[in-house]
Coordinates of C-alpha atoms in Angstrom, one line a residue:
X144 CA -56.7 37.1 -67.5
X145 CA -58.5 35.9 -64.4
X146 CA -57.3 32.5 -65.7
X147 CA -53.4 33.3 -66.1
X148 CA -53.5 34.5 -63.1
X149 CA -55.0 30.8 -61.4
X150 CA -53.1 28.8 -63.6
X151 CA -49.7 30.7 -62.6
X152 CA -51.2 30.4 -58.5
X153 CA -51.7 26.5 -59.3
X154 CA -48.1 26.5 -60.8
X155 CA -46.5 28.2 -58.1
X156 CA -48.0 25.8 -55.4
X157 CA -47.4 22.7 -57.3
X158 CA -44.3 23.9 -57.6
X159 CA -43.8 24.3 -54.2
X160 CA -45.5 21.4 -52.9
X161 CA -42.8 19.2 -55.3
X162 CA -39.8 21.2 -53.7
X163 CA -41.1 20.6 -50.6
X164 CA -41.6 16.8 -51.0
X165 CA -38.2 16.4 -52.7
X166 CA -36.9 18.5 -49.4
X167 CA -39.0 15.6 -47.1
X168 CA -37.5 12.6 -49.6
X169 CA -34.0 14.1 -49.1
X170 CA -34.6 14.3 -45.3
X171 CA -35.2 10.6 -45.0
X172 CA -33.1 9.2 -47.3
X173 CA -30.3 10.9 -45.4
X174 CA -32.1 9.9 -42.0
X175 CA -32.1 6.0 -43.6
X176 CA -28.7 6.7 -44.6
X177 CA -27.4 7.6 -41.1
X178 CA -29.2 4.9 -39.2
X179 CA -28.1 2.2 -42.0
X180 CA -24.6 3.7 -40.9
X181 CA -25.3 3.7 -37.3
X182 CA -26.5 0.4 -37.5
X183 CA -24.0 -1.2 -39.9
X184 CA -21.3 0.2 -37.2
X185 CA -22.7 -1.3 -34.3
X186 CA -23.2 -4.7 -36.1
X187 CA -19.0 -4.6 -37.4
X188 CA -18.5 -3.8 -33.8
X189 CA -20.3 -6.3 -32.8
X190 CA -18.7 -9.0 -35.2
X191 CA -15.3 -7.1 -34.3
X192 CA -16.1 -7.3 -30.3
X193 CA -17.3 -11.0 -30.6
X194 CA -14.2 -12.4 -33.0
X195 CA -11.7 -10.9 -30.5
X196 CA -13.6 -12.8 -27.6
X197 CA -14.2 -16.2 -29.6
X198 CA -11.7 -18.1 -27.5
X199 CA -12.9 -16.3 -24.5
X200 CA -16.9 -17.3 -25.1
X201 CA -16.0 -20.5 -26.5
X202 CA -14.2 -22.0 -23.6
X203 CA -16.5 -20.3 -21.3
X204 CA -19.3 -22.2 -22.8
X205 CA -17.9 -25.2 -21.7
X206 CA -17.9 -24.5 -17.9
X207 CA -20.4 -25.2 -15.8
X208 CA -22.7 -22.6 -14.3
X209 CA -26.4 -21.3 -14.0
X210 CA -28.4 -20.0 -17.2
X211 CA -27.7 -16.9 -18.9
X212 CA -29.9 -14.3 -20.5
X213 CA -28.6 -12.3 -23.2
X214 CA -26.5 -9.7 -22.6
X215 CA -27.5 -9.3 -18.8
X216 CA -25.9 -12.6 -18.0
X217 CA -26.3 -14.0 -14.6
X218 CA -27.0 -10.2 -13.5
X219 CA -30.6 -11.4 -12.4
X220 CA -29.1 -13.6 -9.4
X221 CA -27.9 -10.1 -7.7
X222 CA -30.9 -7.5 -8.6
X223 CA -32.5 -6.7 -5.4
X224 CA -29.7 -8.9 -3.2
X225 CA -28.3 -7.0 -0.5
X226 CA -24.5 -7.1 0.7
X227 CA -25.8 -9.2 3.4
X228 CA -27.2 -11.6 1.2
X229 CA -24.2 -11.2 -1.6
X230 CA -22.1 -14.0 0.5
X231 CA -24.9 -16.5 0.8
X232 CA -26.3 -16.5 -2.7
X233 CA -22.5 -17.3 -3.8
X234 CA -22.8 -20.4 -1.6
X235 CA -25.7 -21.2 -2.8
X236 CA -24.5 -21.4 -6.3
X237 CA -21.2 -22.9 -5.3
X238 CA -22.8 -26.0 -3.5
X239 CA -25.0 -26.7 -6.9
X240 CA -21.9 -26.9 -8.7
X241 CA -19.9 -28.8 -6.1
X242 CA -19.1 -31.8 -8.0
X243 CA -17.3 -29.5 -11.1
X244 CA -15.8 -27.5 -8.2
X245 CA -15.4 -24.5 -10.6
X246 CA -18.8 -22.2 -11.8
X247 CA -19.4 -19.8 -14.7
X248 CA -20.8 -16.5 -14.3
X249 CA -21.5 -13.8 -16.8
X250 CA -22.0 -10.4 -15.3
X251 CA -22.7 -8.5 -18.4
X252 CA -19.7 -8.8 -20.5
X253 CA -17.8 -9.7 -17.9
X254 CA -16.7 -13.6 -17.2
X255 CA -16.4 -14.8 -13.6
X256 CA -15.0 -18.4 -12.8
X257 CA -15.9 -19.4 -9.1
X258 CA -13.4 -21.8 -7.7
X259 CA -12.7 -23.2 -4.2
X260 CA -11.0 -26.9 -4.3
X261 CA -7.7 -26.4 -2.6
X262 CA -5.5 -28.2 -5.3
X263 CA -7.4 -25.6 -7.5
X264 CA -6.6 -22.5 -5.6
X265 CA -3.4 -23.1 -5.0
X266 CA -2.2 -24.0 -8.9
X267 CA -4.1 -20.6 -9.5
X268 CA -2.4 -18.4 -6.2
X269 CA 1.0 -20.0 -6.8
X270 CA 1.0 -19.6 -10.6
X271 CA 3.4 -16.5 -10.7
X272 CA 1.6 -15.3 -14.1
X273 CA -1.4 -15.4 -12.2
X274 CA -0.9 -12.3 -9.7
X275 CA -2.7 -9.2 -11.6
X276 CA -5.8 -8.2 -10.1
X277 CA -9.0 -7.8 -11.6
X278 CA -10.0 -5.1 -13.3
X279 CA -12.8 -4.2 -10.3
X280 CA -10.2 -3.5 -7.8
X281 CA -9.8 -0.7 -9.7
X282 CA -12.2 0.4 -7.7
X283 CA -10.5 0.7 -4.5
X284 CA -8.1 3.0 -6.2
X285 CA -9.5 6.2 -5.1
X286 CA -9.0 5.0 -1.9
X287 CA -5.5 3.7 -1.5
X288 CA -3.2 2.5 -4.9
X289 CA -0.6 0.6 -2.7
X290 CA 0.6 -3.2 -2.9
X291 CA -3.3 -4.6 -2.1
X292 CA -5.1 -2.9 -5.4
X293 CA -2.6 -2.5 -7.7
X294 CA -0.7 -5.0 -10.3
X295 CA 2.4 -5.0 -12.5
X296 CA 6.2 -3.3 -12.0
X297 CA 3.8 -0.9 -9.5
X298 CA 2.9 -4.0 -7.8
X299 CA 6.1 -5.8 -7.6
X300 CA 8.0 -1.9 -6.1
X301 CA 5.3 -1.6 -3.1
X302 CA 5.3 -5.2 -2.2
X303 CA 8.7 -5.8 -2.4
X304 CA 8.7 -1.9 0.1
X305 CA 5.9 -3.8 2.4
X306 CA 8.5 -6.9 2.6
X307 CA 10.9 -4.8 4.3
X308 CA 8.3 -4.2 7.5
X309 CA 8.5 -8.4 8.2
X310 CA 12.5 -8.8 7.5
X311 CA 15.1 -9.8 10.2
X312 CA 14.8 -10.0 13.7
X313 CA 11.8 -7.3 14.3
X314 CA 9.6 -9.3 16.3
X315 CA 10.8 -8.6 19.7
X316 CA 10.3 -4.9 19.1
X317 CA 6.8 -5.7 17.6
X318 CA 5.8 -7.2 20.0
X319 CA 7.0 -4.7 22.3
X320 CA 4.5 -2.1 21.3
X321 CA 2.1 -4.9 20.9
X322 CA 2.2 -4.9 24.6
X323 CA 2.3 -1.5 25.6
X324 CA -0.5 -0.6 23.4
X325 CA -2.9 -3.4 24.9
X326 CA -2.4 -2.8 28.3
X327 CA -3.6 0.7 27.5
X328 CA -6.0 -0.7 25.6
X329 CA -7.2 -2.5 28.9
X330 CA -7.4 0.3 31.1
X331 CA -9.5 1.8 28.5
X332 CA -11.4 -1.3 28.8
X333 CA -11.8 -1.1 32.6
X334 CA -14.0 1.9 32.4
X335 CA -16.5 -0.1 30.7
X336 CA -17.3 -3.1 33.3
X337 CA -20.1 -2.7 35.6
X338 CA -21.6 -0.4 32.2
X339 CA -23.7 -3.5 30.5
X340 CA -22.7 -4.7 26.5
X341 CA -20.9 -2.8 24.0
X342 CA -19.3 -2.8 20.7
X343 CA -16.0 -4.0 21.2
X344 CA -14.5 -3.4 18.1
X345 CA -14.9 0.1 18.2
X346 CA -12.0 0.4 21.1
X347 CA -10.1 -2.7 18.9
X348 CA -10.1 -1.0 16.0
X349 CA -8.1 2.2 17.3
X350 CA -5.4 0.0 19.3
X351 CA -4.9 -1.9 16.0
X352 CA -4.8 1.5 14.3
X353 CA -2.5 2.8 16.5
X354 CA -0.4 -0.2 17.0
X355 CA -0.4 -0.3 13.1
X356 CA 1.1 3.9 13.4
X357 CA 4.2 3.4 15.5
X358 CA 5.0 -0.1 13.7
X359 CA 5.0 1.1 10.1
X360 CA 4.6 4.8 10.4
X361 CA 6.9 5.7 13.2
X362 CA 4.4 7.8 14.9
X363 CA 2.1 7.6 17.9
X364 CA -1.5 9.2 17.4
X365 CA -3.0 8.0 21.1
X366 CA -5.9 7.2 19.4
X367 CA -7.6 5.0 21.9
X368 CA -9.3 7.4 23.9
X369 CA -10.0 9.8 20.2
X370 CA -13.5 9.5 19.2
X371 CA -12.6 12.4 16.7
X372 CA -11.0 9.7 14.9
X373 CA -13.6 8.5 12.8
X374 CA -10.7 6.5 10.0
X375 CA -11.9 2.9 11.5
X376 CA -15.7 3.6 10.5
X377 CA -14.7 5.2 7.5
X378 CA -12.4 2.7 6.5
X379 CA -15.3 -0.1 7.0
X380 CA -18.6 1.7 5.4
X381 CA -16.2 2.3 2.2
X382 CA -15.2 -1.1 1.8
X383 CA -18.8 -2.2 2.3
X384 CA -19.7 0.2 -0.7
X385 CA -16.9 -0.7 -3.0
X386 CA -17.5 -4.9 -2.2
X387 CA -21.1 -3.8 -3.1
X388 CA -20.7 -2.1 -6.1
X389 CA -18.2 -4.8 -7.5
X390 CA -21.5 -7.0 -8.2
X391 CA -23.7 -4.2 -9.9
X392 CA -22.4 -3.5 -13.3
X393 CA -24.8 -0.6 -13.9
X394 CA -22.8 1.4 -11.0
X395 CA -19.0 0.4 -12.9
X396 CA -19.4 3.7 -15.1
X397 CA -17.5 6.1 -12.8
X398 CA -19.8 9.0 -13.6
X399 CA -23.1 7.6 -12.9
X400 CA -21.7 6.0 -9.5
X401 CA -20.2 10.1 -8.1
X402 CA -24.1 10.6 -8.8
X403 CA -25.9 8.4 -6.6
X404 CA -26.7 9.0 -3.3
X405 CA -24.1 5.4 -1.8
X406 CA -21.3 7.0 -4.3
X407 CA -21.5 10.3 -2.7
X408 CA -21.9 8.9 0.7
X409 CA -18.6 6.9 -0.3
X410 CA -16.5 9.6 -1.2
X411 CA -16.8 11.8 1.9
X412 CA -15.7 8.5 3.9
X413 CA -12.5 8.8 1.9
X414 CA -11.9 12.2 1.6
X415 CA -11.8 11.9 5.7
X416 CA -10.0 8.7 5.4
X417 CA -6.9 10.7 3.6
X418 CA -7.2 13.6 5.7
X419 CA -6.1 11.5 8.6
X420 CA -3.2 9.7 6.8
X421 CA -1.8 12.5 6.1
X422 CA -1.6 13.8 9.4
X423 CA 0.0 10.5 9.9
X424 CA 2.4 11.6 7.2
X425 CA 2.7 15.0 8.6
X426 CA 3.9 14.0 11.8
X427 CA 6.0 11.5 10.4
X428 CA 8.0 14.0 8.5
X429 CA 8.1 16.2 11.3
X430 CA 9.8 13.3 13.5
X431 CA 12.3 12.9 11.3
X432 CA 13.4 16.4 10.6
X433 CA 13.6 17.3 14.2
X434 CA 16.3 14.0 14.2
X435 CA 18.0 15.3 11.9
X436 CA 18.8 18.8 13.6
X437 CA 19.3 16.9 16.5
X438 CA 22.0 14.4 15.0
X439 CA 23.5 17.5 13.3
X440 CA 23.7 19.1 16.5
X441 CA 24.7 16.1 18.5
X442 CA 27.7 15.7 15.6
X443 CA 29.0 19.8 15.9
X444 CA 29.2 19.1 19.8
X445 CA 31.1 16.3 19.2
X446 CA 28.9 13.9 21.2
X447 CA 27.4 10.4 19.6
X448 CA 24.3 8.7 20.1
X449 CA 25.1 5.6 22.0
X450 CA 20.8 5.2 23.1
X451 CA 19.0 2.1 22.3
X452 CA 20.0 0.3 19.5
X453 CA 16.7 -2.1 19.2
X454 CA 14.8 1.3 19.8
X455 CA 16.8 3.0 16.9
X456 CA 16.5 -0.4 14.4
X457 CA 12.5 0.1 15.2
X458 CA 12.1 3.9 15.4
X459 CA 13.6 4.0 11.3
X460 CA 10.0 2.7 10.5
X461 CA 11.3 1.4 6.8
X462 CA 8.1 1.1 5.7
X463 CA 7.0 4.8 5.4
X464 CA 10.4 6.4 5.5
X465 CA 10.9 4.2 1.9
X466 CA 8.1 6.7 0.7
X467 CA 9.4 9.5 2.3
X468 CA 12.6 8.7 0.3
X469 CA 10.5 8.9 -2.9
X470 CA 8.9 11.8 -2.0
X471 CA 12.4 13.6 -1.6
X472 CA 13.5 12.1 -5.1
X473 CA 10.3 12.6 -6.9
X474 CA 9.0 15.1 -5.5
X475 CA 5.2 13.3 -4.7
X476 CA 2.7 15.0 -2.4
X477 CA 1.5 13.9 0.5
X478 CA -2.0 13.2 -1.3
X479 CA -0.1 10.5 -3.4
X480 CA 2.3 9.1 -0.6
X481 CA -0.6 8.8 1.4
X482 CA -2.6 6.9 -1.7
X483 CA 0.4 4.3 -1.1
X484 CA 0.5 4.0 2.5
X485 CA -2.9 3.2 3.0
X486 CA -3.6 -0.6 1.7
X487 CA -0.5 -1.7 5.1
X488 CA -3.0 1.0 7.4
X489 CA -5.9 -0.7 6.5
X490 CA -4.7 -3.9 6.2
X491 CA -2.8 -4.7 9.8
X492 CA -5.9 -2.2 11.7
X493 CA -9.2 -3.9 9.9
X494 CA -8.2 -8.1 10.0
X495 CA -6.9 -8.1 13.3
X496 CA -9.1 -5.7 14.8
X497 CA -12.0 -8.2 13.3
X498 CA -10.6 -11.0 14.2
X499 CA -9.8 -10.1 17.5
X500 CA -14.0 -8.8 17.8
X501 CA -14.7 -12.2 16.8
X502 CA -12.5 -14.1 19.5
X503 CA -13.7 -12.5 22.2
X504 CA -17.2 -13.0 20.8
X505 CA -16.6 -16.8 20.6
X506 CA -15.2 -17.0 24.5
X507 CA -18.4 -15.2 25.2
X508 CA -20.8 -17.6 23.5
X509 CA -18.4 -20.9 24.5
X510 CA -17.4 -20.6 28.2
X511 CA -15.7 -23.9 27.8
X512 CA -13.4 -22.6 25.4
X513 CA -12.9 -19.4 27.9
X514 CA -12.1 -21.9 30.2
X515 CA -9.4 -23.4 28.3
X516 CA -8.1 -20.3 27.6
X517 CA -7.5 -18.2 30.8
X518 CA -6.4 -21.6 32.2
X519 CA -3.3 -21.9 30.0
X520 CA -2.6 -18.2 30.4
X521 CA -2.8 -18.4 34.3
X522 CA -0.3 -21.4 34.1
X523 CA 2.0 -19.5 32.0
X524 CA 1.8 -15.9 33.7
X525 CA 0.1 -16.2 37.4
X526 CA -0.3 -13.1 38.8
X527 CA 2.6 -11.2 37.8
X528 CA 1.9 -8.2 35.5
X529 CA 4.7 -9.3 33.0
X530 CA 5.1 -8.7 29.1
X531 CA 4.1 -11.3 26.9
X532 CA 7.5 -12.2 24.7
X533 CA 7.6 -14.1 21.2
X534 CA 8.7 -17.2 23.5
X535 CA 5.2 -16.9 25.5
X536 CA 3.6 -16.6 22.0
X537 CA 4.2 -20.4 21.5
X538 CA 2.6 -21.6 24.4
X539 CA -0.8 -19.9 24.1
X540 CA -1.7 -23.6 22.2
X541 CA -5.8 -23.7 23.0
X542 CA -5.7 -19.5 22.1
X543 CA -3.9 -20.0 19.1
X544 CA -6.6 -22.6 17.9
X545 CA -9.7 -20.5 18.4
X546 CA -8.1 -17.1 16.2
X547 CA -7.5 -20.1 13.7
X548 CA -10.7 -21.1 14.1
X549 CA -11.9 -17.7 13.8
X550 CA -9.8 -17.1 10.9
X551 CA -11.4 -20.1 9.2
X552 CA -15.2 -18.7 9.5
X553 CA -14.3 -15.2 9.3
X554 CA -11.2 -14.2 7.8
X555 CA -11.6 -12.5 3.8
X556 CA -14.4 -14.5 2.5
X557 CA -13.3 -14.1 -1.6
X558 CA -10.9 -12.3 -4.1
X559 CA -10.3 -11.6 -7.8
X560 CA -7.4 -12.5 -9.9
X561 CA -7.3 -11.6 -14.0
X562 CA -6.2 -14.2 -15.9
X563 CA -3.9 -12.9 -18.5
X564 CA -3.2 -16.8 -20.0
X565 CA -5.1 -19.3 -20.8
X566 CA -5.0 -21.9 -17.1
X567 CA -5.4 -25.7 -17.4
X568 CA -7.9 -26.8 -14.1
X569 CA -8.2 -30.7 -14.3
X570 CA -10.6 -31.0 -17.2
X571 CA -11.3 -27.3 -17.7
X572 CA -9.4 -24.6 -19.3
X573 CA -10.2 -21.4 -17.9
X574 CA -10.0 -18.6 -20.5
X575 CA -7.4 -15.4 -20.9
X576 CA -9.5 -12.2 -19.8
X577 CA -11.8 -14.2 -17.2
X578 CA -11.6 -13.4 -13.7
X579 CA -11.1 -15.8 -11.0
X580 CA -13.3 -15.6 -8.2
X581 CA -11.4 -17.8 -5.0
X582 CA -13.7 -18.5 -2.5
X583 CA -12.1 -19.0 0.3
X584 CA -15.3 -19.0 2.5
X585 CA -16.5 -22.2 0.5
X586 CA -12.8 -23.3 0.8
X587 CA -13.1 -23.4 4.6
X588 CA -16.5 -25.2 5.2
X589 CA -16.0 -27.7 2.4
X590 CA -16.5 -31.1 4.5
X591 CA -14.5 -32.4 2.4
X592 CA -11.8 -31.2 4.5
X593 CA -13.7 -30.0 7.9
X594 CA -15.7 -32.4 10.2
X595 CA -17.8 -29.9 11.0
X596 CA -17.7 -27.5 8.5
X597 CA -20.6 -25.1 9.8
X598 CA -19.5 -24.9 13.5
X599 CA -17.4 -23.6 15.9
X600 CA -14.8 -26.4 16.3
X601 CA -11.4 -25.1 17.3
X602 CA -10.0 -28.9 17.5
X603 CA -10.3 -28.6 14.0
X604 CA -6.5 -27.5 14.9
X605 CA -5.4 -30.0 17.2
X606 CA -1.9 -31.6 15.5
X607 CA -3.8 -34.7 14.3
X608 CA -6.4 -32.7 12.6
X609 CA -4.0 -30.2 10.8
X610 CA -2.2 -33.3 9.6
X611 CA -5.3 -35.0 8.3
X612 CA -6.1 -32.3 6.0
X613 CA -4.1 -31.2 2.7
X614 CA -1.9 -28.7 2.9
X615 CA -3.8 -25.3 1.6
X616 CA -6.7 -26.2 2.9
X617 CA -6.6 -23.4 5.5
X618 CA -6.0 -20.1 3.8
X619 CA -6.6 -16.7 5.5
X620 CA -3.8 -15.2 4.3
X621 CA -3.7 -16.6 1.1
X622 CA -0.8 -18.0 -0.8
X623 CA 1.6 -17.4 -3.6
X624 CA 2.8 -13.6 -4.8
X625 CA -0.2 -12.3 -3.4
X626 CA 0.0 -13.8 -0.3
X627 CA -0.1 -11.7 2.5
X628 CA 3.4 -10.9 4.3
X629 CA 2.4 -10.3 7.4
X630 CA 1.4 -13.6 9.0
X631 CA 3.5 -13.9 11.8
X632 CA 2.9 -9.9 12.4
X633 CA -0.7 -10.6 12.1
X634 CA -0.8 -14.0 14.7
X635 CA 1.9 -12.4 16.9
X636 CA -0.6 -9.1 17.6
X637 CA -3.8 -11.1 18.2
X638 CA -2.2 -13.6 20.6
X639 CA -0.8 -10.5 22.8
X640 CA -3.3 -8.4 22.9
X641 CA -6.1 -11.2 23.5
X642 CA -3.4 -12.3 26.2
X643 CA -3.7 -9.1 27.9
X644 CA -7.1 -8.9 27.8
X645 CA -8.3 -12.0 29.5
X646 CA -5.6 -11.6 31.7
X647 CA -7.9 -9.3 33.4
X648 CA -11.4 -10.3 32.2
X649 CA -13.8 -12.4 31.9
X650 CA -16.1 -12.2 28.8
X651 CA -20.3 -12.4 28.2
X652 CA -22.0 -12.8 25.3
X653 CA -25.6 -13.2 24.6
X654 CA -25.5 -13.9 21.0
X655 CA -26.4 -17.5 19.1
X656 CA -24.1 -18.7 17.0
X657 CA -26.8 -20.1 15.0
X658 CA -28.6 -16.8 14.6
X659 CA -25.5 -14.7 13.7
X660 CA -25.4 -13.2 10.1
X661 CA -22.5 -11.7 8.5
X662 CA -22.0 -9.4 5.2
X663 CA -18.4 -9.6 3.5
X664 CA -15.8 -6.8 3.9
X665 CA -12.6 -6.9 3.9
X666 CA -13.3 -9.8 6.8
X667 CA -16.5 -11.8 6.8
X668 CA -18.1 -8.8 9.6
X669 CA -20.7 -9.6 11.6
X670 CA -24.0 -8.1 11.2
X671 CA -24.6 -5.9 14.4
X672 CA -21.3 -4.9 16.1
X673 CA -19.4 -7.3 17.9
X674 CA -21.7 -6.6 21.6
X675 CA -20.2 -8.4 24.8
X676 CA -19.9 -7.6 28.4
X677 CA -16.4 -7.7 30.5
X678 CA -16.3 -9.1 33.9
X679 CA -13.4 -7.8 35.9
X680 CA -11.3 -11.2 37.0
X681 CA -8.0 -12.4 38.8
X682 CA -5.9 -15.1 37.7
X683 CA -6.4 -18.7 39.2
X684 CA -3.0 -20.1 40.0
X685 CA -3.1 -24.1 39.3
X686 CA -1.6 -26.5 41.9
X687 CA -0.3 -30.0 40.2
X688 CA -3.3 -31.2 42.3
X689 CA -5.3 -29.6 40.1
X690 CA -4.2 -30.7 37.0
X691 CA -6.2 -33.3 35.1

């Protein structure tokens, strides 16, 4: 009995023991099963991902640039780089390969081609299949989605809505407000002589901002003397992020860049960033709705407006009434218009507000060029307090050469096109799906084209110079369906409100232009503020006997 009784315990934990191993063996063979299927997946996505890029990989491969690792790519070149250091290393890289004029780069998956030749940039800015922008500027969308960021029938709408800002005869009333606002501008200025250095673009920045308001927004904001108005700041720390960000593929993911600490930091820059523009928008609205009662009121009386007519032409501001149009059609909220509005807001305050910071840097630094300056506008306006006009504008010879010069160092250092078609570049082909990084801050010290490529040379724009160079060898505002339409805007508010300026001041400042370092935005900015000191002056009227 006692033995039944073990032999049936013996069974019965055998027994057990075998269902329990077959349990175990079933386990792993579906574990081995899953993994096999996991990785026979990711292998046929592999072969799938890499046979849809062959003819990407295989003309890249034939392109010059720096060694690769696997998978990471040329991401090793920017780990531990700071945006200071971003433009620099590109230089670096773009020197080696100066004699192929065009570099490879693999950032993870994704294929860069460096170019900077002038023939080359223009075949690629002038090709008009070539105007989409890369896939990163999607990351200035959740700042602005207007005709800077965005690509396709979107694109062409906006742009063709920005066109409308630069049509006809505006100029005179441009430059109208150009004046009024920088002679405010320079009172505000007086209040600083006597008070040691400061950062000039801080006061620049909110007279572009506000000239930028009542020329394409219809509204004055009398910003200059708002330090509430933090837009300028905001506007500059978030493109410094999203630059940043552009070369650090482990931050593209959207929701792993909202987590860290520069993401977050980012976003509350915007959020305040849109708040403002749509008080802009606000008061726009507001404008134009008190017209209208007023016209409608006018008409029942029987009485007509017979006011200014170049007042009227300016006052319809085309540029955001156009959205306000949509709005009315569409029925889009104020969030969206002001999405749209943004990339002209940003784009007329932060170049020439930069570029003007940098001009008076450069008369600060190079007294001779001061010189030049305030002697050609003495000769031109004496003492009289006058308005500068667009016939003035074409005088200013010796200023206009220095905010080229300017523009030539400092003005945007790079951008991104996606190539949606294969593009033939002298013995290269440069692949559908690569982006196309134009380096226009190689472009404008390649000695190739600039005696002295590294220095502050405004001669490099005397006639004989310009003449000796080719023809897109100069490109601040780019060229082509992406060019920027605002060039005579842009030139026209720099030379007057740099007129008005030195009109009444002379400029100091102690930096070396050797010693100066600069981190790209959406202008080459300069590490530091822009710190000078203004000295109050009168104008020095020239006798012919004082001519040279």
């Amino acid at each position: 009995m006692y033995m039944s009784y073990t032999s049936k315990l013996n069974y019965s934990i055998i027994s057990t023991n075998n269902n329990g191993h077959q349990k175990m063996n079933t386990i792993i063979i579906l574990e081995w099963y899953i993994i096999t299927l996991l990785v026979g997946m990711l292998l046929a996505f592999i072969v799938y991902y890499k046979w849809n890029r062959r003819h990407l990989e295989l003309l890249a491969a034939k392109l010059p640039g720096p060694e690769t690792l696997p998978v990471f790519g040329n991401l090793f070149y920017f780990l531990g780089i700071t945006n200071e250091d971003f433009i620099y290393k590109i230089a670096e890289v773009g020197q080696e390969y100066r004699k192929e004029a065009v570099v490879r780069y693999w950032l993870g998956p994704y294929l860069v081609i460096g170019i900077y030749k002038h023939e080359h940039l223009e075949a690629t800015c002038c090709n008009p299949r070539v105007i989409d922008k890369s896939a990163l500027f999607s990351f200035f969308q959740s700042r602005s989605k207007g005709a800077f960021t965005l690509s396709g029938e979107v694109w062409k709408r906006q742009r063709k809505t920005v066109n409308k800002m630069f049509l006809g005869n505006v100029m005179e009333n441009y430059v109208k407000v150009f004046n009024e606002q920088s002679l405010m501008l320079v009172e505000h200025l007086k209040k600083k002589t006597g008070l040691g250095t400061f950062d000039v673009s801080h006061s620049l920045m909110r007279c572009t901002l506000e000239v930028i308001c009542r020329t394409s927004l219809g509204v004055n904001m009398n910003l200059i003397e708002d330090n509430n108005v933090t837009f300028p700041e905001d506007v500059s720390r978030s493109s410094e992020i999203i630059l940043e960000r552009m070369y650090k593929p482990w931050l593209y993911p959207s929701f792993i860049f909202k987590m860290t600490k520069t993401g977050k930091e980012m976003f509350r820059h915007i959020d305040r960033i849109h708040q403002f523009t749509i008080t802009v928008i606000k008061r726009r609205r507001q404008i134009l709705k008190e017209r209208k009662t007023m016209h409608k009121d006018t008409e029942e009386n029987g009485f007509h407006n017979h006011g200014n007519k170049d007042e009227d032409k300016f006052e319809a501001a085309p540029y955001i009434d156009s959205f306000l149009d949509c709005d009315i059609e569409k029925n889009v909220d104020d969030h969206e218009l002001a999405l749209e509005a943004l990339d002209v807001i940003i784009g007329g305050m932060d170049t020439s507000a930069v570029s003007d910071s940098y001009v008076l840097i450069m008369l600060g630094i190079y007294k001779n060029w001061q010189d030049k300056v305030h002697r050609e506008i003495d000769e031109l306006f004496g003492n009289s307090d006058r308005y500068v006009t667009v016939d003035d504008l074409g005088h200013l010879t010796n200023l206009e050469m220095v905010i080229k010069e300017v523009l030539r160092l400092y003005s945007a250092p790079h951008t991104l096109r996606l190539l949606t078609e294969d593009v033939k570049l002298d013995k290269f082909t440069l692949p559908a799906g690569a982006i196309i990084y134009l380096s226009f801050y190689l472009l404008h010290r390649d000695e190739d084209y600039w005696s002295n490529p590294h220095e502050f040379y405004p001669n490099h724009f005397l006639p004989e110079n310009i003449s000796s160079r080719p023809k897109h060898s100069f490109l601040p505002f780019s060229i082509g369906p992406r060019g920027c339409p605002g060039l005579r805007y842009g030139m026209a508010s720099m030379k007057v409100l740099l007129t008005n300026i030195l009109r009444k001041f002379k400029v100091e400042c102690d930096l070396k232009f050797e010693e100066m370092k600069h981190k790209p935005g959406l202008m080459l900015e300069l590490v530091g503020g822009y710190p000078i000191r203004l000295i109050p002056r009168q104008p020095f009227i020239y006798h012919d006997s004082c001519n040279d």
